[in-house]
């Protein structure tokens, strides 16, 4: 009989999560029923959005239940199938992450083409974070050639792809902010025209130095001081794609709003939030374009990988702290 490990949320974090809010639990893995598959998960995703889901507050997704496995993106291979639609050996992405083996309906898995990119890429550049970057830049910000673009969280999974997409779409200047000198150096390698460490003085000043003529587009992964600085730097008719606000995910008090929001009137700005799950109709076009760029070597991606599900919580805390460059993942190698 097969057993596998999975991570449960056992208490709701107050502020920064603690390892004791989680438990690694060994469970029996059932055989797949009719219509189901058994997937041996090879890569598990940790994502910032998981932090708000740990609170007992309904946002755009329901909160995680206590004493049950969490979910999230994962990729793995089918090792037993009760469905004619999935063959043993197929590599699939699905949402039953945070566990070594997943038993789920075949219809809730999507096969991926590992000849285009390795399986792990389907959790990053060709997965949810790449899709988020593409939709945010192309559809939400409607970024045009010749524009100046600012991306926060720029060394992360979404931000590093968003900045490169802007460049590929003809941005005149792409500016990124990130949390360390090493990340800033990496942004230059990825083709960002300017980059700064947001710890080095007020964001507003660093942004004014990096984009002295102002910005047309802001891709916001961070919120707070970054958003306020971007509003100050916006040119008339500028657009903000509001993707996330990681600077407040562990806050115990609601963060203050941007104090200069009223500037949006005179500058005629558009600030538009989006949730990637509402843009599934764009998925095929996203894959076609980004897979093409990958084949041409026009877009690069990075991963920060920890080994073993026992390091899943550490990886999750790491993504909130900024330990990662590119997509943060856990490699899982349960017996086949
Ligand atoms: P990242 O890979 O960007 O990891 C998070 C990064 O946030 C860290 O590496 C860290 O980098 C940075 N960070 C942490 N705390 C702060 C802070 N106080 N101020 C500034 N930066 C901070 O994660 P993702 O690419 O997965 O996600 C990026 C954003 O996109 C998040 O806000 C997330 O919620 C959002 N998102 C939104 C989706 C949607 O549908 N709207 C879908 C997917 C993601 P550093 O060292 O630079 O501080």
CSV table of C-alpha atoms and ligand atoms in Angstrom, one decimal:
chain,number,residue,atom,x,y,z
A,1,UNK,CA,0.0,0.0,0.0
A,2,UNK,CA,1.2,3.4,-1.0
A,3,UNK,CA,1.6,6.2,1.5
A,4,UNK,CA,2.5,9.8,0.8
A,5,UNK,CA,3.1,13.0,2.7
A,6,UNK,CA,1.1,16.2,2.4
A,7,UNK,CA,1.1,19.6,4.2
A,8,UNK,CA,-1.9,20.7,6.3
A,9,UNK,CA,-2.6,24.1,7.6
A,10,UNK,CA,-3.3,23.5,11.3
A,11,UNK,CA,-3.7,27.1,12.6
A,12,UNK,CA,-4.4,30.4,10.9
A,13,UNK,CA,-1.3,32.6,10.9
A,14,UNK,CA,-1.5,36.0,12.6
A,15,UNK,CA,1.0,38.2,10.7
A,16,UNK,CA,4.0,36.2,9.5
A,17,UNK,CA,3.3,32.4,9.3
A,18,UNK,CA,5.2,30.2,11.6
A,19,UNK,CA,6.3,26.6,10.9
A,20,UNK,CA,4.0,25.5,13.7
A,21,UNK,CA,1.0,26.7,11.6
A,22,UNK,CA,1.6,23.7,9.3
A,23,UNK,CA,2.0,20.0,9.7
A,24,UNK,CA,3.5,17.4,7.4
A,25,UNK,CA,1.1,14.4,7.5
A,26,UNK,CA,1.6,10.9,6.2
A,27,UNK,CA,-1.6,9.5,4.6
A,28,UNK,CA,-2.6,6.4,2.6
A,29,UNK,CA,-2.9,7.0,-1.1
A,30,UNK,CA,-5.9,5.4,-2.6
A,31,UNK,CA,-6.0,3.9,-6.1
A,32,UNK,CA,-7.8,6.1,-8.6
A,33,UNK,CA,-11.5,5.4,-9.0
A,34,UNK,CA,-13.2,5.5,-12.4
A,35,UNK,CA,-12.5,8.8,-14.1
A,36,UNK,CA,-9.7,9.6,-11.8
A,37,UNK,CA,-5.9,9.6,-12.1
A,38,UNK,CA,-3.1,9.1,-9.6
A,39,UNK,CA,-0.3,11.7,-10.1
A,40,UNK,CA,3.2,11.5,-8.7
A,41,UNK,CA,3.9,15.2,-8.1
A,42,UNK,CA,7.4,16.2,-9.3
A,43,UNK,CA,7.2,20.0,-8.7
A,44,UNK,CA,5.1,21.9,-6.2
A,45,UNK,CA,4.4,25.6,-6.4
A,46,UNK,CA,4.5,28.0,-3.5
A,47,UNK,CA,2.8,31.3,-4.4
A,48,UNK,CA,2.2,34.6,-2.5
A,49,UNK,CA,-1.6,34.4,-3.0
A,50,UNK,CA,-1.6,31.4,-0.7
A,51,UNK,CA,-0.9,33.7,2.3
A,52,UNK,CA,-4.2,35.6,2.2
A,53,UNK,CA,-6.0,32.2,1.7
A,54,UNK,CA,-4.7,31.2,5.1
A,55,UNK,CA,-6.8,33.8,6.7
A,56,UNK,CA,-10.4,33.1,7.6
A,57,UNK,CA,-11.6,35.6,5.1
A,58,UNK,CA,-13.3,34.9,1.8
A,59,UNK,CA,-11.7,36.9,-1.0
A,60,UNK,CA,-11.8,35.8,-4.6
A,61,UNK,CA,-11.1,32.3,-3.5
A,62,UNK,CA,-12.3,30.5,-0.4
A,63,UNK,CA,-9.9,30.2,2.6
A,64,UNK,CA,-7.9,27.0,3.1
A,65,UNK,CA,-9.6,24.6,5.5
A,66,UNK,CA,-7.8,23.7,8.7
A,67,UNK,CA,-6.4,20.2,9.2
A,68,UNK,CA,-6.8,19.4,5.5
A,69,UNK,CA,-4.2,19.4,2.7
A,70,UNK,CA,-3.7,22.8,1.1
A,71,UNK,CA,-4.0,23.1,-2.7
A,72,UNK,CA,-2.0,24.9,-5.3
A,73,UNK,CA,-0.3,24.4,-8.6
A,74,UNK,CA,1.7,21.2,-9.2
A,75,UNK,CA,3.1,19.2,-12.1
A,76,UNK,CA,3.7,15.4,-12.1
A,77,UNK,CA,3.3,12.2,-14.0
A,78,UNK,CA,0.3,10.0,-14.2
A,79,UNK,CA,1.2,6.6,-12.5
A,80,UNK,CA,-2.2,5.0,-12.5
A,81,UNK,CA,-5.3,6.0,-14.5
A,82,UNK,CA,-8.9,5.1,-14.2
A,83,UNK,CA,-9.7,7.4,-17.2
A,84,UNK,CA,-9.4,6.7,-20.9
A,85,UNK,CA,-8.4,10.4,-21.3
A,86,UNK,CA,-5.1,10.1,-19.5
A,87,UNK,CA,-2.4,7.5,-20.0
A,88,UNK,CA,0.2,6.4,-17.5
A,89,UNK,CA,3.3,8.3,-18.1
A,90,UNK,CA,1.6,11.6,-19.2
A,91,UNK,CA,2.9,14.7,-17.5
A,92,UNK,CA,0.0,16.9,-16.2
A,93,UNK,CA,-0.5,20.2,-14.3
A,94,UNK,CA,-3.3,20.4,-11.8
A,95,UNK,CA,-4.2,22.2,-8.5
A,96,UNK,CA,-3.7,19.4,-6.0
A,97,UNK,CA,-0.3,20.6,-4.8
A,98,UNK,CA,1.2,20.6,-1.3
A,99,UNK,CA,1.2,16.7,-1.5
A,100,UNK,CA,3.5,14.0,-2.9
A,101,UNK,CA,0.7,12.1,-4.6
A,102,UNK,CA,-2.6,13.5,-5.9
A,103,UNK,CA,-5.7,11.5,-6.7
A,104,UNK,CA,-8.1,13.6,-8.7
A,105,UNK,CA,-10.6,13.7,-11.6
A,106,UNK,CA,-8.8,13.4,-14.9
A,107,UNK,CA,-10.8,16.4,-16.1
A,108,UNK,CA,-9.0,18.5,-13.5
A,109,UNK,CA,-5.6,17.7,-15.0
A,110,UNK,CA,-4.1,19.3,-18.2
A,111,UNK,CA,-1.4,17.5,-20.1
A,112,UNK,CA,1.7,19.5,-20.9
A,113,UNK,CA,4.3,19.3,-23.7
A,114,UNK,CA,7.7,18.6,-22.2
A,115,UNK,CA,9.4,18.9,-25.5
A,116,UNK,CA,8.6,22.7,-25.5
A,117,UNK,CA,10.0,23.2,-21.9
A,118,UNK,CA,10.8,21.1,-18.9
A,119,UNK,CA,7.8,20.2,-16.6
A,120,UNK,CA,8.7,22.8,-14.0
A,121,UNK,CA,8.3,25.6,-16.5
A,122,UNK,CA,4.6,24.8,-16.5
A,123,UNK,CA,4.4,26.2,-13.0
A,124,UNK,CA,6.3,29.4,-14.0
A,125,UNK,CA,6.9,31.0,-17.3
A,126,UNK,CA,4.4,28.7,-19.1
A,127,UNK,CA,2.2,28.4,-16.0
A,128,UNK,CA,0.1,30.7,-13.9
A,129,UNK,CA,2.8,33.2,-13.2
A,130,UNK,CA,3.8,33.6,-16.8
A,131,UNK,CA,0.2,33.8,-17.9
A,132,UNK,CA,-0.4,36.5,-15.2
A,133,UNK,CA,2.5,38.5,-16.5
A,134,UNK,CA,1.3,38.2,-20.1
A,135,UNK,CA,-2.4,39.1,-19.4
A,136,UNK,CA,-1.3,41.9,-17.1
A,137,UNK,CA,1.0,43.5,-19.6
A,138,UNK,CA,-0.9,42.8,-22.9
A,139,UNK,CA,-4.6,43.1,-21.9
A,140,UNK,CA,-4.8,44.9,-18.6
A,141,UNK,CA,-2.1,47.6,-19.0
A,142,UNK,CA,-2.5,47.5,-22.9
A,143,UNK,CA,1.2,48.3,-23.1
A,144,UNK,CA,2.3,49.8,-26.4
A,145,UNK,CA,5.6,50.0,-28.2
A,146,UNK,CA,7.6,53.1,-27.3
A,147,UNK,CA,6.2,53.4,-23.8
A,148,UNK,CA,8.1,53.5,-20.5
A,149,UNK,CA,7.1,50.6,-18.1
A,150,UNK,CA,7.8,50.1,-14.4
A,151,UNK,CA,7.6,46.6,-12.9
A,152,UNK,CA,7.8,46.0,-9.1
A,153,UNK,CA,8.7,42.6,-7.7
A,154,UNK,CA,10.7,42.5,-10.9
A,155,UNK,CA,13.0,39.6,-10.1
A,156,UNK,CA,10.2,37.3,-9.1
A,157,UNK,CA,8.2,34.8,-11.2
A,158,UNK,CA,5.6,37.2,-12.5
A,159,UNK,CA,7.7,40.4,-12.6
A,160,UNK,CA,10.7,38.9,-14.4
A,161,UNK,CA,8.5,37.7,-17.2
A,162,UNK,CA,6.4,40.9,-17.3
A,163,UNK,CA,9.4,43.1,-17.8
A,164,UNK,CA,10.8,40.9,-20.6
A,165,UNK,CA,7.4,40.8,-22.3
A,166,UNK,CA,7.3,44.6,-22.2
A,167,UNK,CA,10.7,44.8,-23.9
A,168,UNK,CA,9.6,42.2,-26.5
A,169,UNK,CA,6.6,44.3,-27.3
A,170,UNK,CA,8.7,47.3,-28.0
A,171,UNK,CA,8.8,49.2,-24.7
A,172,UNK,CA,11.2,52.1,-25.0
A,173,UNK,CA,12.3,51.7,-21.4
A,174,UNK,CA,11.6,49.1,-18.7
A,175,UNK,CA,12.5,49.8,-15.1
A,176,UNK,CA,12.4,47.1,-12.4
A,177,UNK,CA,12.6,47.2,-8.6
A,178,UNK,CA,13.7,44.3,-6.4
A,179,UNK,CA,15.0,43.6,-3.0
A,180,UNK,CA,18.7,43.1,-3.3
A,181,UNK,CA,21.8,44.1,-5.3
A,182,UNK,CA,22.1,40.6,-6.7
A,183,UNK,CA,18.5,40.8,-8.0
A,184,UNK,CA,19.2,44.2,-9.5
A,185,UNK,CA,22.2,42.8,-11.4
A,186,UNK,CA,20.1,40.0,-12.6
A,187,UNK,CA,17.5,42.4,-14.0
A,188,UNK,CA,20.1,44.1,-16.1
A,189,UNK,CA,21.1,40.7,-17.5
A,190,UNK,CA,17.4,40.1,-18.4
A,191,UNK,CA,17.4,43.3,-20.4
A,192,UNK,CA,15.8,45.8,-18.0
A,193,UNK,CA,17.0,49.3,-18.9
A,194,UNK,CA,17.2,50.3,-15.3
A,195,UNK,CA,16.7,48.7,-12.0
A,196,UNK,CA,17.0,49.6,-8.3
A,197,UNK,CA,16.9,48.0,-4.9
A,198,UNK,CA,13.9,49.4,-3.1
A,199,UNK,CA,15.8,49.3,0.2
A,200,UNK,CA,18.1,52.1,-1.2
A,201,UNK,CA,16.1,55.1,-0.4
A,202,UNK,CA,12.5,56.2,-1.1
A,203,UNK,CA,10.9,54.4,-4.1
A,204,UNK,CA,9.6,57.7,-5.4
A,205,UNK,CA,13.1,59.1,-5.6
A,206,UNK,CA,14.7,55.9,-7.1
A,207,UNK,CA,11.9,55.7,-9.7
A,208,UNK,CA,12.3,59.4,-10.7
A,209,UNK,CA,16.0,58.7,-11.2
A,210,UNK,CA,15.4,55.6,-13.3
A,211,UNK,CA,12.6,57.1,-15.4
A,212,UNK,CA,13.1,60.9,-15.4
A,213,UNK,CA,10.4,61.5,-18.0
A,214,UNK,CA,7.8,59.5,-16.2
A,215,UNK,CA,6.1,56.2,-16.8
A,216,UNK,CA,3.2,55.1,-19.0
A,217,UNK,CA,2.6,51.7,-17.4
A,218,UNK,CA,3.0,50.3,-13.9
A,219,UNK,CA,2.8,46.6,-13.3
A,220,UNK,CA,2.1,46.4,-9.6
A,221,UNK,CA,3.1,43.3,-7.7
A,222,UNK,CA,3.8,45.1,-4.4
A,223,UNK,CA,1.3,47.9,-3.5
A,224,UNK,CA,2.0,50.3,-0.7
A,225,UNK,CA,4.9,52.7,-1.2
A,226,UNK,CA,5.6,51.4,-4.7
A,227,UNK,CA,2.0,52.1,-5.9
A,228,UNK,CA,2.2,55.6,-4.5
A,229,UNK,CA,5.5,56.3,-6.2
A,230,UNK,CA,4.2,55.0,-9.5
A,231,UNK,CA,1.1,57.2,-9.3
A,232,UNK,CA,3.4,60.2,-8.8
A,233,UNK,CA,5.5,59.2,-11.8
A,234,UNK,CA,2.6,58.4,-14.1
A,235,UNK,CA,2.3,60.3,-17.3
A,236,UNK,CA,-1.2,61.4,-18.5
A,237,UNK,CA,-3.4,58.5,-19.5
A,238,UNK,CA,-1.0,56.0,-17.8
A,239,UNK,CA,-2.3,52.6,-16.9
A,240,UNK,CA,-1.7,50.5,-13.7
A,241,UNK,CA,-2.1,46.7,-13.9
A,242,UNK,CA,-2.9,45.9,-10.3
A,243,UNK,CA,-1.6,42.3,-10.0
A,244,UNK,CA,-0.8,42.0,-6.3
A,245,UNK,CA,0.2,43.8,-3.1
A,246,UNK,CA,2.7,41.5,-1.5
A,247,UNK,CA,4.0,44.3,0.8
A,248,UNK,CA,0.8,43.9,2.9
A,249,UNK,CA,0.1,40.2,2.8
A,250,UNK,CA,1.5,39.7,6.3
A,251,UNK,CA,0.2,43.0,7.7
A,252,UNK,CA,-2.0,42.8,10.8
A,253,UNK,CA,-3.5,46.2,10.1
A,254,UNK,CA,-5.0,47.4,6.7
A,255,UNK,CA,-2.2,49.3,4.9
A,256,UNK,CA,-2.8,53.0,4.3
A,257,UNK,CA,-4.0,53.8,0.8
A,258,UNK,CA,-1.8,55.7,-1.7
A,259,UNK,CA,-2.1,59.2,-0.3
A,260,UNK,CA,-1.9,60.7,-3.8
A,261,UNK,CA,-4.7,58.6,-5.4
A,262,UNK,CA,-6.5,61.8,-6.3
A,263,UNK,CA,-3.8,62.5,-8.9
A,264,UNK,CA,-5.5,59.8,-11.0
A,265,UNK,CA,-8.2,62.3,-11.9
A,266,UNK,CA,-6.1,65.0,-13.4
A,267,UNK,CA,-3.7,62.5,-15.0
A,268,UNK,CA,-6.7,60.5,-16.3
A,269,UNK,CA,-5.2,57.3,-15.2
A,270,UNK,CA,-6.6,53.8,-15.4
A,271,UNK,CA,-5.9,51.5,-12.4
A,272,UNK,CA,-7.3,48.1,-13.1
A,273,UNK,CA,-7.1,45.0,-10.9
A,274,UNK,CA,-7.3,41.5,-12.4
A,275,UNK,CA,-7.4,37.9,-11.3
A,276,UNK,CA,-5.9,35.5,-13.8
A,277,UNK,CA,-8.6,32.9,-13.3
A,278,UNK,CA,-11.0,35.2,-15.2
A,279,UNK,CA,-8.8,35.2,-18.3
A,280,UNK,CA,-8.8,31.6,-19.3
A,281,UNK,CA,-10.1,32.5,-22.8
A,282,UNK,CA,-6.6,34.0,-23.4
A,283,UNK,CA,-4.7,30.9,-22.4
A,284,UNK,CA,-4.1,29.5,-25.9
A,285,UNK,CA,-2.8,32.7,-27.3
A,286,UNK,CA,-0.5,33.2,-24.3
A,287,UNK,CA,1.0,29.7,-24.7
A,288,UNK,CA,1.5,30.2,-28.4
A,289,UNK,CA,3.3,33.5,-28.0
A,290,UNK,CA,5.4,32.7,-25.0
A,291,UNK,CA,6.3,29.2,-26.2
A,292,UNK,CA,7.4,30.9,-29.4
A,293,UNK,CA,9.6,33.3,-27.5
A,294,UNK,CA,11.1,30.4,-25.5
A,295,UNK,CA,11.9,28.5,-28.7
A,296,UNK,CA,13.7,31.6,-30.1
A,297,UNK,CA,15.6,32.1,-26.9
A,298,UNK,CA,13.9,35.6,-26.7
A,299,UNK,CA,12.7,35.1,-23.1
A,300,UNK,CA,14.5,33.7,-20.2
A,301,UNK,CA,13.3,32.3,-16.9
A,302,UNK,CA,14.8,31.3,-13.6
A,303,UNK,CA,13.7,29.0,-10.9
A,304,UNK,CA,14.7,28.7,-7.2
A,305,UNK,CA,14.2,25.1,-6.2
A,306,UNK,CA,14.2,23.5,-2.7
A,307,UNK,CA,14.2,19.7,-2.5
A,308,UNK,CA,11.6,17.6,-0.7
A,309,UNK,CA,8.1,18.3,0.5
A,310,UNK,CA,9.6,18.6,4.0
A,311,UNK,CA,11.0,21.9,2.8
A,312,UNK,CA,7.7,23.2,1.4
A,313,UNK,CA,6.9,25.5,4.3
A,314,UNK,CA,10.4,26.9,4.2
A,315,UNK,CA,10.0,27.5,0.5
A,316,UNK,CA,6.7,29.3,1.1
A,317,UNK,CA,8.2,31.5,3.8
A,318,UNK,CA,11.1,32.1,1.5
A,319,UNK,CA,8.9,33.5,-1.3
A,320,UNK,CA,7.3,35.9,1.2
A,321,UNK,CA,10.8,37.0,2.4
A,322,UNK,CA,12.2,37.2,-1.1
A,323,UNK,CA,14.7,34.3,-1.0
A,324,UNK,CA,13.7,33.5,-4.6
A,325,UNK,CA,14.8,34.8,-7.9
A,326,UNK,CA,12.3,33.7,-10.5
A,327,UNK,CA,9.8,31.0,-9.7
A,328,UNK,CA,10.0,29.4,-6.3
A,329,UNK,CA,9.4,25.6,-6.4
A,330,UNK,CA,9.8,22.5,-4.4
A,331,UNK,CA,11.1,19.4,-6.2
A,332,UNK,CA,9.3,16.3,-4.9
A,333,UNK,CA,10.6,12.8,-5.6
A,334,UNK,CA,8.3,10.2,-4.0
A,335,UNK,CA,8.8,6.6,-5.1
A,336,UNK,CA,7.2,5.8,-8.5
B,1,LIG,P1,7.5,36.3,-6.6
B,1,LIG,O1,8.3,35.3,-7.3
B,1,LIG,O2,7.5,37.7,-7.1
B,1,LIG,O3,7.9,36.3,-5.1
B,1,LIG,C1,7.4,37.3,-4.2
B,1,LIG,C2,8.5,38.4,-4.2
B,1,LIG,O4,7.9,39.5,-3.5
B,1,LIG,C3,9.7,38.0,-3.3
B,1,LIG,O5,10.7,37.3,-4.1
B,1,LIG,C4,10.2,39.4,-2.8
B,1,LIG,O6,11.3,39.8,-3.6
B,1,LIG,C5,9.0,40.3,-3.0
B,1,LIG,N1,8.6,40.9,-1.8
B,1,LIG,C6,8.3,40.4,-0.6
B,1,LIG,N2,8.0,41.3,0.3
B,1,LIG,C7,8.1,42.5,-0.3
B,1,LIG,C8,7.8,43.9,0.1
B,1,LIG,N3,7.5,44.2,1.4
B,1,LIG,N4,8.0,44.9,-0.8
B,1,LIG,C9,8.4,44.5,-2.1
B,1,LIG,N5,8.6,43.3,-2.5
B,1,LIG,C10,8.4,42.3,-1.6
B,1,LIG,O7,5.9,35.9,-6.6
B,1,LIG,P2,4.9,35.8,-7.8
B,1,LIG,O8,5.7,36.2,-9.0
B,1,LIG,O9,4.3,34.5,-7.7
B,1,LIG,O10,3.9,36.9,-7.4
B,1,LIG,C11,4.1,38.3,-7.6
B,1,LIG,C12,2.9,39.1,-7.4
B,1,LIG,O11,1.9,38.7,-8.3
B,1,LIG,C13,2.3,38.8,-6.0
B,1,LIG,O12,1.8,40.1,-5.5
B,1,LIG,C14,1.1,37.9,-6.3
B,1,LIG,O13,0.1,37.9,-5.3
B,1,LIG,C15,0.7,38.4,-7.6
B,1,LIG,N6,-0.1,37.4,-8.4
B,1,LIG,C16,-1.3,37.8,-8.8
B,1,LIG,C17,-2.1,37.0,-9.6
B,1,LIG,C18,-3.4,37.5,-10.1
B,1,LIG,O14,-4.2,36.8,-10.7
B,1,LIG,N7,-3.7,38.8,-10.0
B,1,LIG,C19,-1.6,35.7,-10.0
B,1,LIG,C20,-0.3,35.3,-9.5
B,1,LIG,C21,0.4,36.2,-8.7
B,1,LIG,P3,12.2,41.0,-3.2
B,1,LIG,O15,13.5,40.4,-2.8
B,1,LIG,O16,12.3,41.8,-4.5
B,1,LIG,O17,11.6,41.8,-2.1
